[in-house]
Tab-separated table of C-alpha atoms in Angstrom:
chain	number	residue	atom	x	y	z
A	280	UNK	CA	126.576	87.974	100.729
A	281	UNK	CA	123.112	85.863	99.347
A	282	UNK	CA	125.406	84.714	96.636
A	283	UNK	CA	128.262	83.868	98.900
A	284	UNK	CA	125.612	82.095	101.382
A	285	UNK	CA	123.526	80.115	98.515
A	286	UNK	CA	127.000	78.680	97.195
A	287	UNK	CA	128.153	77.906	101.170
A	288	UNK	CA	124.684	75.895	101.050
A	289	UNK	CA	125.840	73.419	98.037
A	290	UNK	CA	129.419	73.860	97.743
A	291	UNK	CA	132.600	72.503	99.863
A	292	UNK	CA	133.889	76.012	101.382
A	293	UNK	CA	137.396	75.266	99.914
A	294	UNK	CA	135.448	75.712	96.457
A	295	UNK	CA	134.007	78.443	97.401
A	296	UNK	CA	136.754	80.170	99.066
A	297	UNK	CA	138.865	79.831	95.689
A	298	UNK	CA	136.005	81.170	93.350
A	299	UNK	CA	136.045	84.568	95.975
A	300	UNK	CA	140.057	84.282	95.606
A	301	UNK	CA	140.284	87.468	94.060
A	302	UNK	CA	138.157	89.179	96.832
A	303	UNK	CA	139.194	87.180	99.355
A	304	UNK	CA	139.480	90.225	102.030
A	305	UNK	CA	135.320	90.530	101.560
A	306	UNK	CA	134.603	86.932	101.444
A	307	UNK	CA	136.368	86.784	104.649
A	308	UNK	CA	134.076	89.024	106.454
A	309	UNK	CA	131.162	87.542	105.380
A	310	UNK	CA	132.188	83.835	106.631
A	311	UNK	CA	133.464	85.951	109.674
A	312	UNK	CA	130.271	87.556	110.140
A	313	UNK	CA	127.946	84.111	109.890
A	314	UNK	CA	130.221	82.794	112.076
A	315	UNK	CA	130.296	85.194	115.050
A	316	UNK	CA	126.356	85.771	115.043
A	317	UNK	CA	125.937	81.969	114.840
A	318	UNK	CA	124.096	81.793	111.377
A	319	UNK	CA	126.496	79.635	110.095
A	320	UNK	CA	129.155	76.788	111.293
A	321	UNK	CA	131.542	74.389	109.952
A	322	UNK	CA	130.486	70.956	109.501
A	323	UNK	CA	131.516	67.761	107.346
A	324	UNK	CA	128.106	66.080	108.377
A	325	UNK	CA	126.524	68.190	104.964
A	326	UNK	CA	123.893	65.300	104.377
A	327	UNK	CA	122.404	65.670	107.752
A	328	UNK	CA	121.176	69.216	107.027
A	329	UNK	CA	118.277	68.951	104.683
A	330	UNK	CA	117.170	72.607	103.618
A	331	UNK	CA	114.027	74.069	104.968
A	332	UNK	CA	111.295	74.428	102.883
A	333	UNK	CA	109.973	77.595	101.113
A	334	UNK	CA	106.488	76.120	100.927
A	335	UNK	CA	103.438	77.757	102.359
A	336	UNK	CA	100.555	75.326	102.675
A	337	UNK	CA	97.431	76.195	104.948
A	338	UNK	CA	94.168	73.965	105.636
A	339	UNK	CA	91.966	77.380	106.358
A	340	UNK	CA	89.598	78.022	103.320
A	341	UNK	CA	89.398	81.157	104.671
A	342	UNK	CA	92.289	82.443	107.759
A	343	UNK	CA	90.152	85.431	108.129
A	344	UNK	CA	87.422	88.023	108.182
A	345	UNK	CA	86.478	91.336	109.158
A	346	UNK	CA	82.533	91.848	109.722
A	347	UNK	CA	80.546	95.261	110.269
A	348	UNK	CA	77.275	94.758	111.548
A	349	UNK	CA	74.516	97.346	112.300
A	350	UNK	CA	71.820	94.763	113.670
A	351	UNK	CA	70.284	94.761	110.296
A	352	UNK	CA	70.344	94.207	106.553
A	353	UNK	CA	71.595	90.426	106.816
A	354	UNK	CA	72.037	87.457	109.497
A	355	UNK	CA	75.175	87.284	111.269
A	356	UNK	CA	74.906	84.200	112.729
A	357	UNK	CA	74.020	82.449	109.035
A	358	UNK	CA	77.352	84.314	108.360
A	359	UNK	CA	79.315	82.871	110.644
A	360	UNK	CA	78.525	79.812	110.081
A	361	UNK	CA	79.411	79.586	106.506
A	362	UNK	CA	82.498	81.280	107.814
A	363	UNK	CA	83.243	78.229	110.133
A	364	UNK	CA	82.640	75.482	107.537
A	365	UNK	CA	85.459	77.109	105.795
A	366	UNK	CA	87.612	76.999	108.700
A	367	UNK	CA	88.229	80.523	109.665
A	368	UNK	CA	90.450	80.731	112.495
A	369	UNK	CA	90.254	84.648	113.657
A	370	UNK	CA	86.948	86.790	113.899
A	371	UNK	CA	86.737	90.357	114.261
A	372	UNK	CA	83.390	91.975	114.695
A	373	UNK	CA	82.944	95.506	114.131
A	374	UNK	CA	79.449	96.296	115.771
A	375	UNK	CA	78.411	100.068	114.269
A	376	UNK	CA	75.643	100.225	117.399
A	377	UNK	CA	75.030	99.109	121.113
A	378	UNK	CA	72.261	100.321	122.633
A	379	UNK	CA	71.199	98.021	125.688
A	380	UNK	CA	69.175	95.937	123.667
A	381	UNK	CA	71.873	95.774	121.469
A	382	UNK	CA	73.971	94.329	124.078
A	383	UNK	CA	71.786	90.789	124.298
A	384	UNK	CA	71.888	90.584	120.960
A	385	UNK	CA	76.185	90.833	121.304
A	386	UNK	CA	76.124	88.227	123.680
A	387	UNK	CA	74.160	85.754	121.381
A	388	UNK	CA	76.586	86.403	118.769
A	389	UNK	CA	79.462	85.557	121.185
A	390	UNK	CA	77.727	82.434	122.675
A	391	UNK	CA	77.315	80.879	119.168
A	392	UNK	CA	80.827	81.485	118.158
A	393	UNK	CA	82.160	79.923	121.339
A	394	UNK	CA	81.264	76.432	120.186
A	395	UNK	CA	82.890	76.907	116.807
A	396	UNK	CA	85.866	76.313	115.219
A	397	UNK	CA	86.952	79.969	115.126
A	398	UNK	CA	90.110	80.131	117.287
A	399	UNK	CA	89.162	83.882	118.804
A	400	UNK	CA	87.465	87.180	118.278
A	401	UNK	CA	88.056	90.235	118.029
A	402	UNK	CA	85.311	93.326	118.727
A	403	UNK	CA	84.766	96.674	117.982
A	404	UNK	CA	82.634	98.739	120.032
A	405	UNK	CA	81.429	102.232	119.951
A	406	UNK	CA	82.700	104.307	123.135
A	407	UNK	CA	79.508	105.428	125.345
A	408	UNK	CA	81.508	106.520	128.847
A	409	UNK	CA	84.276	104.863	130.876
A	410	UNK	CA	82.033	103.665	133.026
A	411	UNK	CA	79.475	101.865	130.930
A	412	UNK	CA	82.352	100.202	128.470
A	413	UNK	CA	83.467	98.809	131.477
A	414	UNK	CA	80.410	97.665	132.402
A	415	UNK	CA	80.045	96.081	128.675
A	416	UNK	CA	83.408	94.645	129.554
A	417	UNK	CA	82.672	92.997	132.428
A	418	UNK	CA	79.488	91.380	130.880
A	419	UNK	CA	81.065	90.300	127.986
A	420	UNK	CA	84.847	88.886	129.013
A	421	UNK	CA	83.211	85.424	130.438
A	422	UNK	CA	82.733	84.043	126.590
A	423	UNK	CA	85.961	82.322	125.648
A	424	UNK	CA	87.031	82.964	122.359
A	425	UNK	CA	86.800	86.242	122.771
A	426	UNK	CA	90.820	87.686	122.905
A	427	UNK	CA	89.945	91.541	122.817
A	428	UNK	CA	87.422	94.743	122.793
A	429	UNK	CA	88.276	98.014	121.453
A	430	UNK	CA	85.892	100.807	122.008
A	431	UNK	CA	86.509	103.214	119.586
A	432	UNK	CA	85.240	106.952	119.515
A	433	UNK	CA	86.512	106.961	122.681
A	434	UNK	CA	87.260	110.471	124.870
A	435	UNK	CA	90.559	108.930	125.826
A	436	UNK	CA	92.512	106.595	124.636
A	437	UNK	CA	94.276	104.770	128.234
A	438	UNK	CA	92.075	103.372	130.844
A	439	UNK	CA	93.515	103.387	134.695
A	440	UNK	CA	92.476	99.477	134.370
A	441	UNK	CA	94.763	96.620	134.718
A	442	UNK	CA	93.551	94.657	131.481
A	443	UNK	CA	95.226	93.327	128.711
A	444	UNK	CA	92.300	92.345	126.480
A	445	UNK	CA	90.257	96.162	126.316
A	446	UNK	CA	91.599	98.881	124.531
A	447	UNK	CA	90.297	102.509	124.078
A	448	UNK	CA	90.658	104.682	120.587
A	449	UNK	CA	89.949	108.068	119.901
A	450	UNK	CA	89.513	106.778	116.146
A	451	UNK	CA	86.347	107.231	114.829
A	452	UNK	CA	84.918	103.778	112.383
A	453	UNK	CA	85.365	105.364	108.961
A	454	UNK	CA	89.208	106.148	109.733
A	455	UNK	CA	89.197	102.860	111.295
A	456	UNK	CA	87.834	101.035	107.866
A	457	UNK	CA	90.391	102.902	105.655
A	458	UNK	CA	93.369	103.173	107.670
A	459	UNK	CA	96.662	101.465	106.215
A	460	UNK	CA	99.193	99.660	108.419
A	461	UNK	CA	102.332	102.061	108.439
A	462	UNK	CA	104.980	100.760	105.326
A	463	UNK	CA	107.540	100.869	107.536
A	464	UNK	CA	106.767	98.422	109.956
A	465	UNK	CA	108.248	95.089	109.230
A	466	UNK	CA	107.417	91.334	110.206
A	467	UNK	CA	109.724	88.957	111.613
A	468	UNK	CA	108.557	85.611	111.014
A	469	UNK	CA	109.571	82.428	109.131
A	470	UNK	CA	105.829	81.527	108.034
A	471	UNK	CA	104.960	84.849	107.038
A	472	UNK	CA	108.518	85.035	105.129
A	473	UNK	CA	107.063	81.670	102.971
A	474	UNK	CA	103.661	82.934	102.637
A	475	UNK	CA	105.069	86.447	101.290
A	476	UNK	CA	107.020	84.030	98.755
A	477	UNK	CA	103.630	82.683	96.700
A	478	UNK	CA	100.990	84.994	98.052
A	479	UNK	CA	99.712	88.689	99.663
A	480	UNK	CA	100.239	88.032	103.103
A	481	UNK	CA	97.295	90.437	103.860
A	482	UNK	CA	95.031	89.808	101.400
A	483	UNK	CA	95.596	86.065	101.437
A	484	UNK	CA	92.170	83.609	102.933
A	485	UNK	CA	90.564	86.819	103.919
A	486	UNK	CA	87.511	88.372	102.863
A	487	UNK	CA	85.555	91.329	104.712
A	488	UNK	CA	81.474	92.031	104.814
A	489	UNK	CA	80.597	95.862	105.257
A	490	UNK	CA	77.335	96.528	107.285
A	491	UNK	CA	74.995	96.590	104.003
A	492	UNK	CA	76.254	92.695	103.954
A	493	UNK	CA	78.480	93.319	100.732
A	494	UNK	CA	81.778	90.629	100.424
A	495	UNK	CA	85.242	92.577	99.812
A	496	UNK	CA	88.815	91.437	99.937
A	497	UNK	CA	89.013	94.461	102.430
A	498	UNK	CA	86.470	96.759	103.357
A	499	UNK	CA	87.995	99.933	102.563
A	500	UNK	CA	88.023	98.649	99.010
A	501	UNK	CA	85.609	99.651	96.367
A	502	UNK	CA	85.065	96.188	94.534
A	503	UNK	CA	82.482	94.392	95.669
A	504	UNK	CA	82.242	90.304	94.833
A	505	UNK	CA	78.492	89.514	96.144
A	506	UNK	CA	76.182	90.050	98.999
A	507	UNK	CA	75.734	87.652	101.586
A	508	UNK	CA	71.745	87.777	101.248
A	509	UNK	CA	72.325	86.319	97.974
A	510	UNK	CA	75.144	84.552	97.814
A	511	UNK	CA	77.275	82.231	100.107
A	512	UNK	CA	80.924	82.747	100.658
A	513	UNK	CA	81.545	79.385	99.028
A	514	UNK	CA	79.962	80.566	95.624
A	515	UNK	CA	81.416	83.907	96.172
A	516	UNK	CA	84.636	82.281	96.351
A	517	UNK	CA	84.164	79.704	92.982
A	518	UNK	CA	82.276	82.732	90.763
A	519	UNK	CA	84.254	85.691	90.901
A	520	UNK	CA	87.797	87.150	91.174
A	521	UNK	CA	87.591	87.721	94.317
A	522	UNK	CA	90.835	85.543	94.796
A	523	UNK	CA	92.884	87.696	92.085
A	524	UNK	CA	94.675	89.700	95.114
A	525	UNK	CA	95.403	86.744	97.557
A	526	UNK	CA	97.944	85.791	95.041
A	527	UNK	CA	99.600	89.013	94.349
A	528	UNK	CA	103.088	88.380	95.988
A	529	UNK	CA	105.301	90.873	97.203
A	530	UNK	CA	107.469	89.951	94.137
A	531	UNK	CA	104.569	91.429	91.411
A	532	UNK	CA	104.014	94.953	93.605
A	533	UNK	CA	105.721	98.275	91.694
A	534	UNK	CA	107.512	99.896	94.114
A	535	UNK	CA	108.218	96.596	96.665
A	536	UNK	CA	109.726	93.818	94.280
A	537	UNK	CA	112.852	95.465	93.932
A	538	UNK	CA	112.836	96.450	97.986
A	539	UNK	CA	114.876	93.770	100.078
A	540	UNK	CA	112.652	93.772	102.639
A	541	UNK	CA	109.842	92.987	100.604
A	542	UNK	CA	108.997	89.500	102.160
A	543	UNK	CA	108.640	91.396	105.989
A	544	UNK	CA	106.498	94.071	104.813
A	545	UNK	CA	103.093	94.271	105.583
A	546	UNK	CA	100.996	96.079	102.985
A	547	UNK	CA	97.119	96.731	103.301
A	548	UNK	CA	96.863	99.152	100.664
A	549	UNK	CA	94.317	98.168	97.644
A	550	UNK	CA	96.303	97.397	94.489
A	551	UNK	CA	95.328	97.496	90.277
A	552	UNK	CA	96.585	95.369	87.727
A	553	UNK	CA	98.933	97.086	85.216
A	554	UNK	CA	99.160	96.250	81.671
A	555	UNK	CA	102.489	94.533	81.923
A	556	UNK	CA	100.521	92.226	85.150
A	557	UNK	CA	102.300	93.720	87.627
A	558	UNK	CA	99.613	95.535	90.403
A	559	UNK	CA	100.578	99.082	91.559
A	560	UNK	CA	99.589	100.712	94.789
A	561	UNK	CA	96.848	103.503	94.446
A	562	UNK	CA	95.912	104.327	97.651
C-alpha cells in the first residue's frame, strides 16, 4: 500500500492503475480503502496540492529539562536562568525535601519562573498526609505557570478532590528516576512523526540535572557531561557529546528501525553505540 500511495502522489492513476494490472483485484482495495476513510480523493487540480513537509525545525535551544533539587549543592535559580536564555519551554522540578521552611523556599522558585519564558512547570513533591499536600496545594496553585503537582510516596494514589492539576503516587523517587515509558504505547502526532524522522524524540533539546547538580541527557543515565557549579549549560552543550543521543533517530535503534511503528513510539530507554553505528537498547 506505501508503494501504491507514493506512486498515487506523482503519477496520473490511469498509470498507476496499469502498472498494478496484473494485481488489479489488490490495487483495487487499496484505492477503495483511501477512498472510503477519506485519505484520499480524485482530483485533476494535482498542482494545487503541494506535499507537506517532512522537516522538523524548532527555535528551543533546549525544549526541556528535568531538575532534582535537595535545597543544596548548587543554585536553582542561576539554573534556571541559563535554562531560559536557551528557551526552554517545559520545567519539571523534582524537589527531594519540603519541610515548612522548605516550602518558602518552593514558592521563590515558582515566583521567579513565572516571569520567564518557560511556558509551564511541572513539580514533584514528597507525600507528607492528605491533608497537608493539600494544604501545599492550595498555597502553591496561585503561581501561573505552574500546570501540575504530583506528590509521590504517597499512601494512596486518588484523592476525593475535584482537581485536575494534583496527582497522588504511591511511587517512591528512585523508581520514579529510572522508570521507562511502556514500549507499547504509541504517539499520534504529525510533529512528533517529523521529529522521529531526523532525531530521538525523547532525548531531543533535553537535558536533566540530578540533585548533586550533575548535567545528563536523562537522569537515570550513568554519563555525566558537567556540573552546573562549574560549567554552564551553554558550554556543556558546545564541549561535550552530550548531543550524540538527540540525534539518534528511530531509524538507527536495533530492534525499532525495522518496526513500522517506529516513528509513534516513544522510547526513554538509554542507548550505546554499536560498532556498525547503530545504538542498541541496554536497559
Amino acid at each position: 500500500m506505501v508503494e501504491v500511495i507514493k506512486m498515487l502522489t506523482t503519477l496520473p492513476y490511469a498509470e498507476v492503475e496499469n502498472t498494478f494490472s496484473d494485481q488489479k483485484y489488490i490495487f483495487e482495495s487499496y484505492v477503495n480503502l483511501l477512498l472510503v476513510e477519506k485519505f484520499a480523493f480524485f482530483s485533476d487540480l494535482r498542482d494545487e496540492f503541494t506535499p507537506i513537509s517532512d522537516t522538523w525545525e524548532s527555535p528551543q535551544v533546549i525544549n526541556n529539562a528535568i531538575i532534582e533539587y535537595q535545597f543544596e549543592n548548587y543554585n536553582i535559580t542561576h539554573l534556571i536562568e541559563q535554562l531560559d536564555d536557551l528557551n526552554c519551554q517545559f520545567l519539571e522540578i523534582r524537589f527531594l525535601d519540603c519541610g515548612k521552611e522548605k516550602l518558602a523556599s518552593i514558592e521563590e522558585i515558582l515566583q521567579y519562573c513565572d516571569d520567564l519564558v518557560l511556558r509551564s512547570i511541572k513539580i514533584y513533591i514528597p507525600y507528607i498526609s492528605q491533608k497537608g499536600s493539600l494544604q501545599i496545594y492550595h498555597r502553591l496553585k496561585k503561581f501561573k505557570k505552574l500546570e501540575a503537582m504530583v506528590f509521590y510516596g504517597s499512601d494512596r494514589t486518588k484523592a476525593n478532590y475535584a482537581l485536575q492539576n494534583i496527582l497522588f503516587t504511591k511511587k517512591d523517587m528512585e523508581y520514579i528516576r529510572k522508570k521507562n515509558f511502556d514500549d507499547t504505547d504509541l504517539i499520534i502526532d504529525f510533529e512528533y512523526y517529523r521529529e522521529s524522522l531526523q532525531y530521538n524524540p525523547y532525548y531531543n533539546k533535553k537535558i536533566g540535572i540530578d540533585y548533586l547538580g550533575n548535567v545528563k541527557n536523562c537522569l537515570k543515565n550513568e554519563s555525566v557531561f558537567g556540573n552546573v557549579n562549574k560549567n554552564n549549560i551553554i558550554q556543556i552543550l558546545k564541549e561535550t557529546d552530550i548531543k550524540e543521543l538527540w540525534h539518534v533517530s528511530h531509524d538507527m535503534i536495533l530492534g525499532l528501525k525495522d518496526d513500522e511503528l517506529r516513528y509513534n513510539r516513544l522510547i526513554s530507554n538509554n542507548l550505546r553505540k554499536t560498532s556498525e553505528g547503530l545504538y542498541e537498547i541496554i536497559n
